[in-house]
Amino acid sequence: MFGNLDFDVIRRALPYLFFEGMTFTVTLTTLAGLGGLIFGTAIALMRLSGFKVLGRIAGIYVDFMRSLPLVLVIFWFYFLVPYIGQWVTGASRPISVGAFASSLITFIMFEAAYFSEIMRAGIQSISRGQPAAANALGLTYAQTMRYVVLPQAFRNMLPVLLTQTIVLFQDTSLVYVLSIPDFLGAASKVAQRDGRLVEMYLFAAVVYFTISCVASFGVRRLQARIAIIR
Amino acid sequence: MIEISHVNKWYSPTFQVLTDCTTSVTKGEVVVVCGPSGSGKSTLIKCVNALEPFQEGDISVDGTKVNDPKTDLPKLRSRVGMVFQHFELFPHLKIIDNLCLAQQKVLGRSSDKAVAKGMQLLDRVGLKEQAQKFPAQLSGGQQQRVAIARALAMDPIVMLFDEPTSALDPEMVSEVLDVMVDLAHEGMTMMVVTHEMGFARKVANRVIFMDRGEIVEDAAKEDFFGKPRSDRAQKFLSKILSH
């Protein structure tokens, strides 16, 4: 089976794989990570706000998102959003949402649920004396969160947030169900076209493995550095 | 300056932490609050700037009612300095930034003005050289002096101290008390929860003794140390002054 492998097919596909595929994957990971962090923080603040209704809504959202397989959410969201958009705007035809926009929104919504749990743990790790001191100085709730609590929570949770982002980086490969040429999608296309499935999927695996491994190593070193500073 | 009248506070329907507390602190006065642990003294002082809510009674600071829902609490608190047992410096900010944050965000001072004021106060507590360090790099005594400077940077009309020396190693207590004594001599209005009876003897005008959530004794310093009226205060004093 491995006797007649042609690894030159990889070399020839490299520009396409990286300039198109990997660029898409990295862009999606970065934007979804940032968006997920922002919305996740908002959800965490809702859950900790003390307003019961807000907390319940946020809790239900998180439980809902975490109870669904990501690939199903991607799939359904892509086919449902045009109709939801039509219903909201009252347009006569389904709104056309590009595959990129659709997958980005899906990942932000999905990651927000996970990031919110991380940020919630981070906020709860700050001693109650910190917001009390900020309040005593006259800072409002929003200022206390913005300048005192969230920066510390973010710093404490940075290694966990980055680890979750590595998982996100791998999860973005699931957009293949929408036939989007992310890195895996691009590799898959070349594989099908040239009939070189083994080579291309092997190569894709090696690339994902290498990037994730190096990133994990970086996170561990960062963690050690943060530990020393404190 | 501070009026506390008939304050009652419950943690749960069956657990009352403050019972009918009434007292006041006039301008320029230094009032020391003491009592056994769990007597509610920290809770009472935290009610003064509404860090702790209470269910009955009234507290007003400089004529503003603390427990009025219409009161602009951040504004009121910005005029009331508070020093905590565990310092509560912001660990992610440099010392100078700890002093400048509220000056800029609450009082709207420019960065230059805030830094100038901050450096002047750090100089005053003897920590000018530490301005660019982070809180974790300072000793407990130094951190507490920074915390006092941070509160003073807001130009408070009154200062609240919640057991400012209880978390300190013994050799660092005096450096913090020295700063507080200076402050008292300058005429700052102060309400101080502390077990440091030496400090009370030196600068207090009045001493309040609390036990089980009640103000048992509220007397001029000389009367309190000379001849406390209540048994409980007598017992407390004999215990903490016996060594």
GROMACS .gro file of C-alpha atoms in nm:
model
  473
    1MET     CA    1   0.000   0.000   0.000
    2PHE     CA    2   0.279   0.240   0.088
    3GLY     CA    3   0.494   0.121  -0.193
    4ASN     CA    4   0.380   0.364  -0.456
    5LEU     CA    5   0.329   0.680  -0.255
    6ASP     CA    6   0.390   1.004  -0.438
    7PHE     CA    7   0.490   1.273  -0.191
    8ASP     CA    8   0.559   1.520  -0.467
    9VAL     CA    9   0.185   1.580  -0.484
   10ILE     CA   10   0.216   1.753  -0.146
   11ARG     CA   11   0.494   1.980  -0.268
   12ARG     CA   12   0.290   2.081  -0.569
   13ALA     CA   13  -0.016   2.153  -0.355
   14LEU     CA   14   0.171   2.349  -0.086
   15PRO     CA   15   0.087   2.702  -0.208
   16TYR     CA   16  -0.282   2.618  -0.230
   17LEU     CA   17  -0.284   2.431   0.103
   18PHE     CA   18  -0.121   2.713   0.297
   19PHE     CA   19  -0.216   3.035   0.120
   20GLU     CA   20  -0.578   2.934   0.084
   21GLY     CA   21  -0.644   2.659   0.335
   22MET     CA   22  -0.429   2.749   0.631
   23THR     CA   23  -0.502   3.119   0.593
   24PHE     CA   24  -0.871   3.043   0.622
   25THR     CA   25  -0.819   2.812   0.919
   26VAL     CA   26  -0.605   3.063   1.108
   27THR     CA   27  -0.839   3.351   1.030
   28LEU     CA   28  -1.140   3.153   1.147
   29THR     CA   29  -0.958   3.040   1.463
   30THR     CA   30  -0.844   3.392   1.550
   31LEU     CA   31  -1.176   3.565   1.487
   32ALA     CA   32  -1.381   3.290   1.652
   33GLY     CA   33  -1.142   3.289   1.949
   34LEU     CA   34  -1.169   3.666   1.995
   35GLY     CA   35  -1.543   3.673   1.940
   36GLY     CA   36  -1.592   3.375   2.169
   37LEU     CA   37  -1.386   3.543   2.438
   38ILE     CA   38  -1.584   3.866   2.420
   39PHE     CA   39  -1.925   3.699   2.419
   40GLY     CA   40  -1.808   3.437   2.666
   41THR     CA   41  -1.702   3.711   2.908
   42ALA     CA   42  -2.039   3.878   2.864
   43ILE     CA   43  -2.216   3.549   2.939
   44ALA     CA   44  -1.995   3.492   3.245
   45LEU     CA   45  -2.081   3.841   3.373
   46MET     CA   46  -2.450   3.767   3.317
   47ARG     CA   47  -2.424   3.445   3.516
   48LEU     CA   48  -2.246   3.622   3.802
   49SER     CA   49  -2.454   3.940   3.787
   50GLY     CA   50  -2.694   3.856   4.068
   51PHE     CA   51  -2.992   3.920   3.841
   52LYS     CA   52  -3.162   3.581   3.851
   53VAL     CA   53  -3.329   3.607   3.510
   54LEU     CA   54  -3.007   3.705   3.330
   55GLY     CA   55  -2.820   3.428   3.507
   56ARG     CA   56  -3.078   3.168   3.409
   57ILE     CA   57  -3.079   3.276   3.044
   58ALA     CA   58  -2.700   3.256   3.030
   59GLY     CA   59  -2.701   2.920   3.208
   60ILE     CA   60  -2.953   2.771   2.968
   61TYR     CA   61  -2.756   2.901   2.670
   62VAL     CA   62  -2.432   2.744   2.795
   63ASP     CA   63  -2.595   2.409   2.876
   64PHE     CA   64  -2.771   2.405   2.539
   65MET     CA   65  -2.457   2.474   2.339
   66ARG     CA   66  -2.252   2.223   2.533
   67SER     CA   67  -2.510   1.951   2.482
   68LEU     CA   68  -2.491   1.959   2.103
   69PRO     CA   69  -2.223   1.812   1.877
   70LEU     CA   70  -2.039   2.097   1.710
   71VAL     CA   71  -2.068   1.947   1.364
   72LEU     CA   72  -2.447   1.945   1.393
   73VAL     CA   73  -2.453   2.308   1.503
   74ILE     CA   74  -2.238   2.406   1.205
   75PHE     CA   75  -2.458   2.211   0.971
   76TRP     CA   76  -2.790   2.330   1.100
   77PHE     CA   77  -2.683   2.687   1.145
   78TYR     CA   78  -2.570   2.708   0.785
   79PHE     CA   79  -2.906   2.588   0.657
   80LEU     CA   80  -3.123   2.765   0.912
   81VAL     CA   81  -2.969   3.112   0.923
   82PRO     CA   82  -3.096   3.217   0.578
   83TYR     CA   83  -3.452   3.134   0.688
   84ILE     CA   84  -3.414   3.298   1.029
   85GLY     CA   85  -3.275   3.604   0.852
   86GLN     CA   86  -3.573   3.601   0.618
   87TRP     CA   87  -3.813   3.573   0.910
   88VAL     CA   88  -3.645   3.854   1.106
   89THR     CA   89  -3.615   4.098   0.819
   90GLY     CA   90  -3.940   3.997   0.652
   91ALA     CA   91  -3.766   3.949   0.318
   92SER     CA   92  -3.936   3.752   0.043
   93ARG     CA   93  -3.648   3.510  -0.005
   94PRO     CA   94  -3.404   3.344   0.236
   95ILE     CA   95  -3.113   3.577   0.317
   96SER     CA   96  -2.793   3.453   0.164
   97VAL     CA   97  -2.519   3.417   0.423
   98GLY     CA   98  -2.176   3.316   0.299
   99ALA     CA   99  -2.022   2.996   0.423
  100PHE     CA  100  -1.748   3.193   0.599
  101ALA     CA  101  -1.987   3.427   0.784
  102SER     CA  102  -2.208   3.137   0.879
  103SER     CA  103  -1.924   2.925   1.014
  104LEU     CA  104  -1.771   3.223   1.196
  105ILE     CA  105  -2.098   3.303   1.374
  106THR     CA  106  -2.143   2.936   1.462
  107PHE     CA  107  -1.796   2.906   1.610
  108ILE     CA  108  -1.830   3.232   1.805
  109MET     CA  109  -2.160   3.115   1.954
  110PHE     CA  110  -2.022   2.772   2.031
  111GLU     CA  111  -1.691   2.888   2.174
  112ALA     CA  112  -1.865   3.157   2.380
  113ALA     CA  113  -2.026   2.879   2.583
  114TYR     CA  114  -1.688   2.724   2.664
  115PHE     CA  115  -1.500   3.049   2.714
  116SER     CA  116  -1.774   3.174   2.945
  117GLU     CA  117  -1.714   2.882   3.182
  118ILE     CA  118  -1.341   2.956   3.182
  119MET     CA  119  -1.395   3.328   3.246
  120ARG     CA  120  -1.649   3.249   3.516
  121ALA     CA  121  -1.391   3.038   3.696
  122GLY     CA  122  -1.139   3.318   3.646
  123ILE     CA  123  -1.368   3.585   3.788
  124GLN     CA  124  -1.454   3.364   4.084
  125SER     CA  125  -1.085   3.311   4.153
  126ILE     CA  126  -1.047   3.682   4.238
  127SER     CA  127  -1.090   3.740   4.610
  128ARG     CA  128  -1.394   3.942   4.712
  129GLY     CA  129  -1.167   4.202   4.867
  130GLN     CA  130  -1.056   4.319   4.523
  131PRO     CA  131  -1.392   4.446   4.395
  132ALA     CA  132  -1.462   4.577   4.747
  133ALA     CA  133  -1.142   4.783   4.735
  134ALA     CA  134  -1.228   4.910   4.387
  135ASN     CA  135  -1.580   5.004   4.498
  136ALA     CA  136  -1.443   5.174   4.808
  137LEU     CA  137  -1.234   5.398   4.580
  138GLY     CA  138  -1.551   5.503   4.400
  139LEU     CA  139  -1.523   5.287   4.089
  140THR     CA  140  -1.858   5.185   3.943
  141TYR     CA  141  -1.949   4.821   3.877
  142ALA     CA  142  -1.846   4.852   3.513
  143GLN     CA  143  -1.515   5.022   3.598
  144THR     CA  144  -1.443   4.764   3.868
  145MET     CA  145  -1.491   4.484   3.616
  146ARG     CA  146  -1.304   4.661   3.337
  147TYR     CA  147  -0.996   4.773   3.531
  148VAL     CA  148  -0.968   4.542   3.832
  149VAL     CA  149  -1.151   4.210   3.802
  150LEU     CA  150  -1.139   4.113   3.434
  151PRO     CA  151  -0.769   4.190   3.375
  152GLN     CA  152  -0.680   3.965   3.667
  153ALA     CA  153  -0.929   3.695   3.568
  154PHE     CA  154  -0.798   3.700   3.211
  155ARG     CA  155  -0.438   3.675   3.327
  156ASN     CA  156  -0.512   3.389   3.565
  157MET     CA  157  -0.698   3.198   3.296
  158LEU     CA  158  -0.472   3.276   2.999
  159PRO     CA  159  -0.318   2.926   2.980
  160VAL     CA  160  -0.663   2.762   2.988
  161LEU     CA  161  -0.798   3.008   2.730
  162LEU     CA  162  -0.508   2.935   2.497
  163THR     CA  163  -0.548   2.561   2.541
  164GLN     CA  164  -0.914   2.597   2.448
  165THR     CA  165  -0.804   2.797   2.144
  166ILE     CA  166  -0.584   2.506   2.034
  167VAL     CA  167  -0.888   2.281   2.056
  168LEU     CA  168  -1.076   2.541   1.853
  169PHE     CA  169  -0.798   2.537   1.592
  170GLN     CA  170  -0.854   2.165   1.547
  171ASP     CA  171  -1.233   2.196   1.559
  172THR     CA  172  -1.239   2.445   1.272
  173SER     CA  173  -1.163   2.148   1.044
  174LEU     CA  174  -1.529   2.051   1.092
  175VAL     CA  175  -1.630   2.324   0.845
  176TYR     CA  176  -1.554   2.061   0.580
  177VAL     CA  177  -1.924   1.969   0.609
  178LEU     CA  178  -1.995   2.301   0.436
  179SER     CA  179  -1.736   2.219   0.166
  180ILE     CA  180  -1.529   2.519   0.269
  181PRO     CA  181  -1.163   2.500   0.166
  182ASP     CA  182  -1.006   2.535   0.511
  183PHE     CA  183  -0.676   2.354   0.553
  184LEU     CA  184  -0.835   2.010   0.581
  185GLY     CA  185  -1.089   2.094   0.311
  186ALA     CA  186  -0.812   2.206   0.075
  187ALA     CA  187  -0.610   1.893   0.144
  188SER     CA  188  -0.920   1.685   0.090
  189LYS     CA  189  -0.989   1.853  -0.245
  190VAL     CA  190  -0.639   1.787  -0.372
  191ALA     CA  191  -0.661   1.431  -0.243
  192GLN     CA  192  -0.980   1.363  -0.434
  193ARG     CA  193  -0.863   1.534  -0.750
  194ASP     CA  194  -0.528   1.356  -0.770
  195GLY     CA  195  -0.643   1.033  -0.609
  196ARG     CA  196  -0.376   1.071  -0.341
  197LEU     CA  197  -0.585   1.024  -0.028
  198VAL     CA  198  -0.320   0.863   0.191
  199GLU     CA  199  -0.051   1.120   0.122
  200MET     CA  200  -0.274   1.423   0.167
  201TYR     CA  201  -0.455   1.307   0.483
  202LEU     CA  202  -0.125   1.196   0.632
  203PHE     CA  203   0.024   1.535   0.559
  204ALA     CA  204  -0.280   1.716   0.699
  205ALA     CA  205  -0.254   1.513   1.019
  206VAL     CA  206   0.116   1.592   1.054
  207VAL     CA  207   0.053   1.965   1.007
  208TYR     CA  208  -0.231   1.980   1.263
  209PHE     CA  209  -0.026   1.771   1.505
  210THR     CA  210   0.285   1.984   1.471
  211ILE     CA  211   0.110   2.319   1.509
  212SER     CA  212  -0.097   2.201   1.808
  213CYS     CA  213   0.205   2.046   1.976
  214VAL     CA  214   0.421   2.355   1.936
  215ALA     CA  215   0.136   2.575   2.060
  216SER     CA  216   0.080   2.351   2.365
  217PHE     CA  217   0.447   2.368   2.444
  218GLY     CA  218   0.434   2.747   2.418
  219VAL     CA  219   0.136   2.759   2.656
  220ARG     CA  220   0.321   2.546   2.912
  221ARG     CA  221   0.620   2.779   2.901
  222LEU     CA  222   0.395   3.081   2.935
  223GLN     CA  223   0.224   2.917   3.233
  224ALA     CA  224   0.560   2.866   3.403
  225ARG     CA  225   0.652   3.231   3.344
  226ILE     CA  226   0.324   3.360   3.483
  227ALA     CA  227   0.365   3.136   3.788
  228ILE     CA  228   0.701   3.295   3.864
  229ILE     CA  229   0.573   3.650   3.834
  230ARG     CA  230   0.308   3.578   4.095
  231MET     CA  231  -1.928   6.374   5.976
  232ILE     CA  232  -2.053   6.017   6.025
  233GLU     CA  233  -2.393   5.958   6.184
  234ILE     CA  234  -2.490   5.602   6.266
  235SER     CA  235  -2.833   5.562   6.415
  236HIS     CA  236  -3.015   5.246   6.525
  237VAL     CA  237  -2.852   5.021   6.268
  238ASN     CA  238  -2.968   4.659   6.264
  239LYS     CA  239  -2.826   4.399   6.031
  240TRP     CA  240  -2.909   4.033   5.986
  241TYR     CA  241  -2.717   3.777   5.780
  242SER     CA  242  -3.018   3.549   5.800
  243PRO     CA  243  -3.351   3.583   5.977
  244THR     CA  244  -3.207   3.415   6.285
  245PHE     CA  245  -2.855   3.556   6.281
  246GLN     CA  246  -2.826   3.920   6.377
  247VAL     CA  247  -2.479   4.073   6.337
  248LEU     CA  248  -2.555   4.432   6.437
  249THR     CA  249  -2.805   4.530   6.703
  250ASP     CA  250  -2.925   4.886   6.741
  251CYS     CA  251  -2.587   5.048   6.680
  252THR     CA  252  -2.586   5.423   6.733
  253THR     CA  253  -2.283   5.649   6.737
  254SER     CA  254  -2.122   5.933   6.549
  255VAL     CA  255  -1.786   6.066   6.443
  256THR     CA  256  -1.746   6.442   6.426
  257LYS     CA  257  -1.507   6.629   6.201
  258GLY     CA  258  -1.144   6.591   6.303
  259GLU     CA  259  -1.223   6.318   6.552
  260VAL     CA  260  -1.037   5.988   6.578
  261VAL     CA  261  -1.262   5.706   6.695
  262VAL     CA  262  -1.123   5.362   6.768
  263VAL     CA  263  -1.359   5.063   6.750
  264CYS     CA  264  -1.248   4.756   6.942
  265GLY     CA  265  -1.395   4.435   7.070
  266PRO     CA  266  -1.356   4.059   7.050
  267SER     CA  267  -1.355   3.893   6.708
  268GLY     CA  268  -1.700   3.836   6.569
  269SER     CA  269  -1.837   4.133   6.758
  270GLY     CA  270  -1.943   4.310   6.436
  271LYS     CA  271  -1.691   4.592   6.437
  272SER     CA  272  -1.566   4.524   6.082
  273THR     CA  273  -1.923   4.482   5.964
  274LEU     CA  274  -2.019   4.817   6.118
  275ILE     CA  275  -1.733   5.006   5.952
  276LYS     CA  276  -1.815   4.846   5.616
  277CYS     CA  277  -2.173   4.967   5.651
  278VAL     CA  278  -2.044   5.324   5.665
  279ASN     CA  279  -1.947   5.324   5.295
  280ALA     CA  280  -2.216   5.072   5.202
  281LEU     CA  281  -1.981   4.785   5.124
  282GLU     CA  282  -2.217   4.590   5.349
  283PRO     CA  283  -2.592   4.648   5.330
  284PHE     CA  284  -2.802   4.672   5.645
  285GLN     CA  285  -3.173   4.626   5.693
  286GLU     CA  286  -3.272   4.884   5.954
  287GLY     CA  287  -3.153   5.222   6.070
  288ASP     CA  288  -2.968   5.506   5.901
  289ILE     CA  289  -2.611   5.600   5.832
  290SER     CA  290  -2.515   5.932   5.682
  291VAL     CA  291  -2.174   6.062   5.581
  292ASP     CA  292  -2.129   6.438   5.555
  293GLY     CA  293  -2.507   6.473   5.534
  294THR     CA  294  -2.554   6.214   5.259
  295LYS     CA  295  -2.765   5.916   5.351
  296VAL     CA  296  -2.573   5.598   5.271
  297ASN     CA  297  -2.878   5.369   5.271
  298ASP     CA  298  -3.086   5.588   5.042
  299PRO     CA  299  -3.127   5.405   4.708
  300LYS     CA  300  -3.108   5.741   4.532
  301THR     CA  301  -2.759   5.812   4.671
  302ASP     CA  302  -2.479   5.809   4.415
  303LEU     CA  303  -2.270   5.549   4.599
  304PRO     CA  304  -1.956   5.565   4.381
  305LYS     CA  305  -1.945   5.940   4.434
  306LEU     CA  306  -1.993   5.908   4.808
  307ARG     CA  307  -1.734   5.631   4.837
  308SER     CA  308  -1.479   5.833   4.641
  309ARG     CA  309  -1.483   6.082   4.931
  310VAL     CA  310  -1.447   5.813   5.197
  311GLY     CA  311  -1.105   5.652   5.213
  312MET     CA  312  -1.090   5.289   5.323
  313VAL     CA  313  -0.798   5.072   5.426
  314PHE     CA  314  -0.849   4.696   5.445
  315GLN     CA  315  -0.701   4.425   5.663
  316HIS     CA  316  -0.549   4.248   5.363
  317PHE     CA  317  -0.435   4.568   5.183
  318GLU     CA  318  -0.620   4.478   4.861
  319LEU     CA  319  -0.375   4.649   4.632
  320PHE     CA  320  -0.443   4.560   4.268
  321PRO     CA  321  -0.173   4.297   4.197
  322HIS     CA  322  -0.173   4.348   3.819
  323LEU     CA  323  -0.091   4.718   3.845
  324LYS     CA  324   0.232   4.891   3.941
  325ILE     CA  325   0.233   5.079   4.272
  326ILE     CA  326   0.198   5.417   4.103
  327ASP     CA  327  -0.086   5.287   3.885
  328ASN     CA  328  -0.261   5.158   4.196
  329LEU     CA  329  -0.260   5.518   4.318
  330CYS     CA  330  -0.363   5.670   3.985
  331LEU     CA  331  -0.645   5.440   3.869
  332ALA     CA  332  -0.928   5.588   4.073
  333GLN     CA  333  -0.791   5.943   4.052
  334GLN     CA  334  -0.821   5.926   3.674
  335LYS     CA  335  -1.130   5.710   3.631
  336VAL     CA  336  -1.338   5.848   3.919
  337LEU     CA  337  -1.215   6.203   3.972
  338GLY     CA  338  -1.121   6.256   3.608
  339ARG     CA  339  -0.775   6.389   3.687
  340SER     CA  340  -0.522   6.404   3.405
  341SER     CA  341  -0.247   6.144   3.400
  342ASP     CA  342   0.017   6.405   3.489
  343LYS     CA  343  -0.178   6.538   3.784
  344ALA     CA  344  -0.259   6.188   3.913
  345VAL     CA  345   0.104   6.078   3.892
  346ALA     CA  346   0.223   6.394   4.064
  347LYS     CA  347  -0.026   6.347   4.344
  348GLY     CA  348   0.059   5.977   4.367
  349MET     CA  349   0.433   6.039   4.388
  350GLN     CA  350   0.381   6.306   4.652
  351LEU     CA  351   0.182   6.061   4.866
  352LEU     CA  352   0.427   5.776   4.810
  353ASP     CA  353   0.700   6.011   4.926
  354ARG     CA  354   0.496   6.090   5.232
  355VAL     CA  355   0.467   5.722   5.331
  356GLY     CA  356   0.835   5.672   5.247
  357LEU     CA  357   0.791   5.456   4.939
  358LYS     CA  358   0.877   5.684   4.651
  359GLU     CA  359   1.145   5.442   4.525
  360GLN     CA  360   0.891   5.160   4.496
  361ALA     CA  361   0.662   5.340   4.250
  362GLN     CA  362   0.749   5.121   3.951
  363LYS     CA  363   0.728   4.789   4.137
  364PHE     CA  364   0.435   4.553   4.164
  365PRO     CA  365   0.254   4.497   4.496
  366ALA     CA  366   0.386   4.140   4.533
  367GLN     CA  367   0.741   4.277   4.543
  368LEU     CA  368   0.670   4.478   4.859
  369SER     CA  369   0.651   4.369   5.222
  370GLY     CA  370   0.318   4.365   5.403
  371GLY     CA  371   0.393   4.685   5.588
  372GLN     CA  372   0.493   4.859   5.266
  373GLN     CA  373   0.180   4.735   5.091
  374GLN     CA  374  -0.040   4.869   5.367
  375ARG     CA  375   0.133   5.208   5.349
  376VAL     CA  376   0.068   5.209   4.974
  377ALA     CA  377  -0.296   5.126   5.047
  378ILE     CA  378  -0.318   5.427   5.279
  379ALA     CA  379  -0.156   5.648   5.015
  380ARG     CA  380  -0.400   5.515   4.756
  381ALA     CA  381  -0.695   5.614   4.974
  382LEU     CA  382  -0.543   5.956   5.048
  383ALA     CA  383  -0.493   6.023   4.677
  384MET     CA  384  -0.869   6.072   4.651
  385ASP     CA  385  -0.857   6.362   4.901
  386PRO     CA  386  -1.105   6.190   5.134
  387ILE     CA  387  -1.303   6.377   5.395
  388VAL     CA  388  -1.288   6.079   5.629
  389MET     CA  389  -1.075   5.766   5.652
  390LEU     CA  390  -1.198   5.422   5.756
  391PHE     CA  391  -0.947   5.161   5.873
  392ASP     CA  392  -1.059   4.799   5.901
  393GLU     CA  393  -0.799   4.621   6.118
  394PRO     CA  394  -0.511   4.773   5.920
  395THR     CA  395  -0.237   4.595   6.116
  396SER     CA  396  -0.397   4.256   6.191
  397ALA     CA  397  -0.246   4.081   5.889
  398LEU     CA  398   0.103   4.221   5.943
  399ASP     CA  399   0.413   4.065   6.094
  400PRO     CA  400   0.480   4.229   6.431
  401GLU     CA  401   0.787   4.420   6.317
  402MET     CA  402   0.586   4.593   6.044
  403VAL     CA  403   0.301   4.714   6.262
  404SER     CA  404   0.471   5.030   6.381
  405GLU     CA  405   0.559   5.163   6.034
  406VAL     CA  406   0.189   5.153   5.947
  407LEU     CA  407   0.077   5.296   6.280
  408ASP     CA  408   0.328   5.582   6.243
  409VAL     CA  409   0.161   5.686   5.918
  410MET     CA  410  -0.180   5.669   6.086
  411VAL     CA  411  -0.063   5.873   6.387
  412ASP     CA  412   0.071   6.142   6.155
  413LEU     CA  413  -0.261   6.146   5.976
  414ALA     CA  414  -0.448   6.184   6.303
  415HIS     CA  415  -0.223   6.471   6.412
  416GLU     CA  416  -0.299   6.650   6.086
  417GLY     CA  417  -0.665   6.650   6.180
  418MET     CA  418  -0.797   6.376   5.952
  419THR     CA  419  -1.132   6.238   6.060
  420MET     CA  420  -1.077   5.869   6.125
  421MET     CA  421  -1.274   5.563   6.226
  422VAL     CA  422  -1.038   5.281   6.309
  423VAL     CA  423  -1.118   4.919   6.388
  424THR     CA  424  -0.809   4.790   6.567
  425HIS     CA  425  -0.673   4.598   6.861
  426GLU     CA  426  -0.377   4.833   6.891
  427MET     CA  427  -0.453   4.991   7.225
  428GLY     CA  428  -0.125   5.182   7.216
  429PHE     CA  429  -0.252   5.361   6.905
  430ALA     CA  430  -0.586   5.425   7.074
  431ARG     CA  431  -0.417   5.573   7.380
  432LYS     CA  432  -0.196   5.793   7.166
  433VAL     CA  433  -0.439   5.952   6.923
  434ALA     CA  434  -0.798   5.842   6.980
  435ASN     CA  435  -1.057   6.091   7.101
  436ARG     CA  436  -1.312   5.824   7.169
  437VAL     CA  437  -1.318   5.449   7.201
  438ILE     CA  438  -1.615   5.232   7.105
  439PHE     CA  439  -1.629   4.883   7.249
  440MET     CA  440  -1.847   4.630   7.069
  441ASP     CA  441  -1.955   4.283   7.171
  442ARG     CA  442  -2.199   4.048   6.999
  443GLY     CA  443  -2.311   4.313   6.754
  444GLU     CA  444  -2.387   4.576   7.013
  445ILE     CA  445  -2.209   4.896   7.104
  446VAL     CA  446  -2.147   4.823   7.470
  447GLU     CA  447  -1.936   5.122   7.549
  448ASP     CA  448  -1.885   5.454   7.372
  449ALA     CA  449  -1.664   5.677   7.581
  450ALA     CA  450  -1.388   5.936   7.575
  451LYS     CA  451  -1.047   5.772   7.568
  452GLU     CA  452  -0.958   5.870   7.925
  453ASP     CA  453  -1.282   5.728   8.062
  454PHE     CA  454  -1.253   5.409   7.863
  455PHE     CA  455  -0.899   5.323   7.968
  456GLY     CA  456  -0.939   5.469   8.317
  457LYS     CA  457  -1.254   5.298   8.421
  458PRO     CA  458  -1.468   5.114   8.172
  459ARG     CA  459  -1.823   5.091   8.295
  460SER     CA  460  -1.924   4.755   8.155
  461ASP     CA  461  -1.799   4.420   8.279
  462ARG     CA  462  -1.743   4.298   7.928
  463ALA     CA  463  -1.517   4.590   7.837
  464GLN     CA  464  -1.327   4.547   8.162
  465LYS     CA  465  -1.269   4.180   8.089
  466PHE     CA  466  -1.165   4.254   7.730
  467LEU     CA  467  -0.920   4.522   7.839
  468SER     CA  468  -0.766   4.310   8.114
  469LYS     CA  469  -0.714   4.031   7.864
  470ILE     CA  470  -0.547   4.231   7.590
  471LEU     CA  471  -0.348   4.458   7.822
  472SER     CA  472  -0.224   4.185   8.056
  473HIS     CA  473   0.097   4.124   7.858
   0.00000   0.00000   0.00000
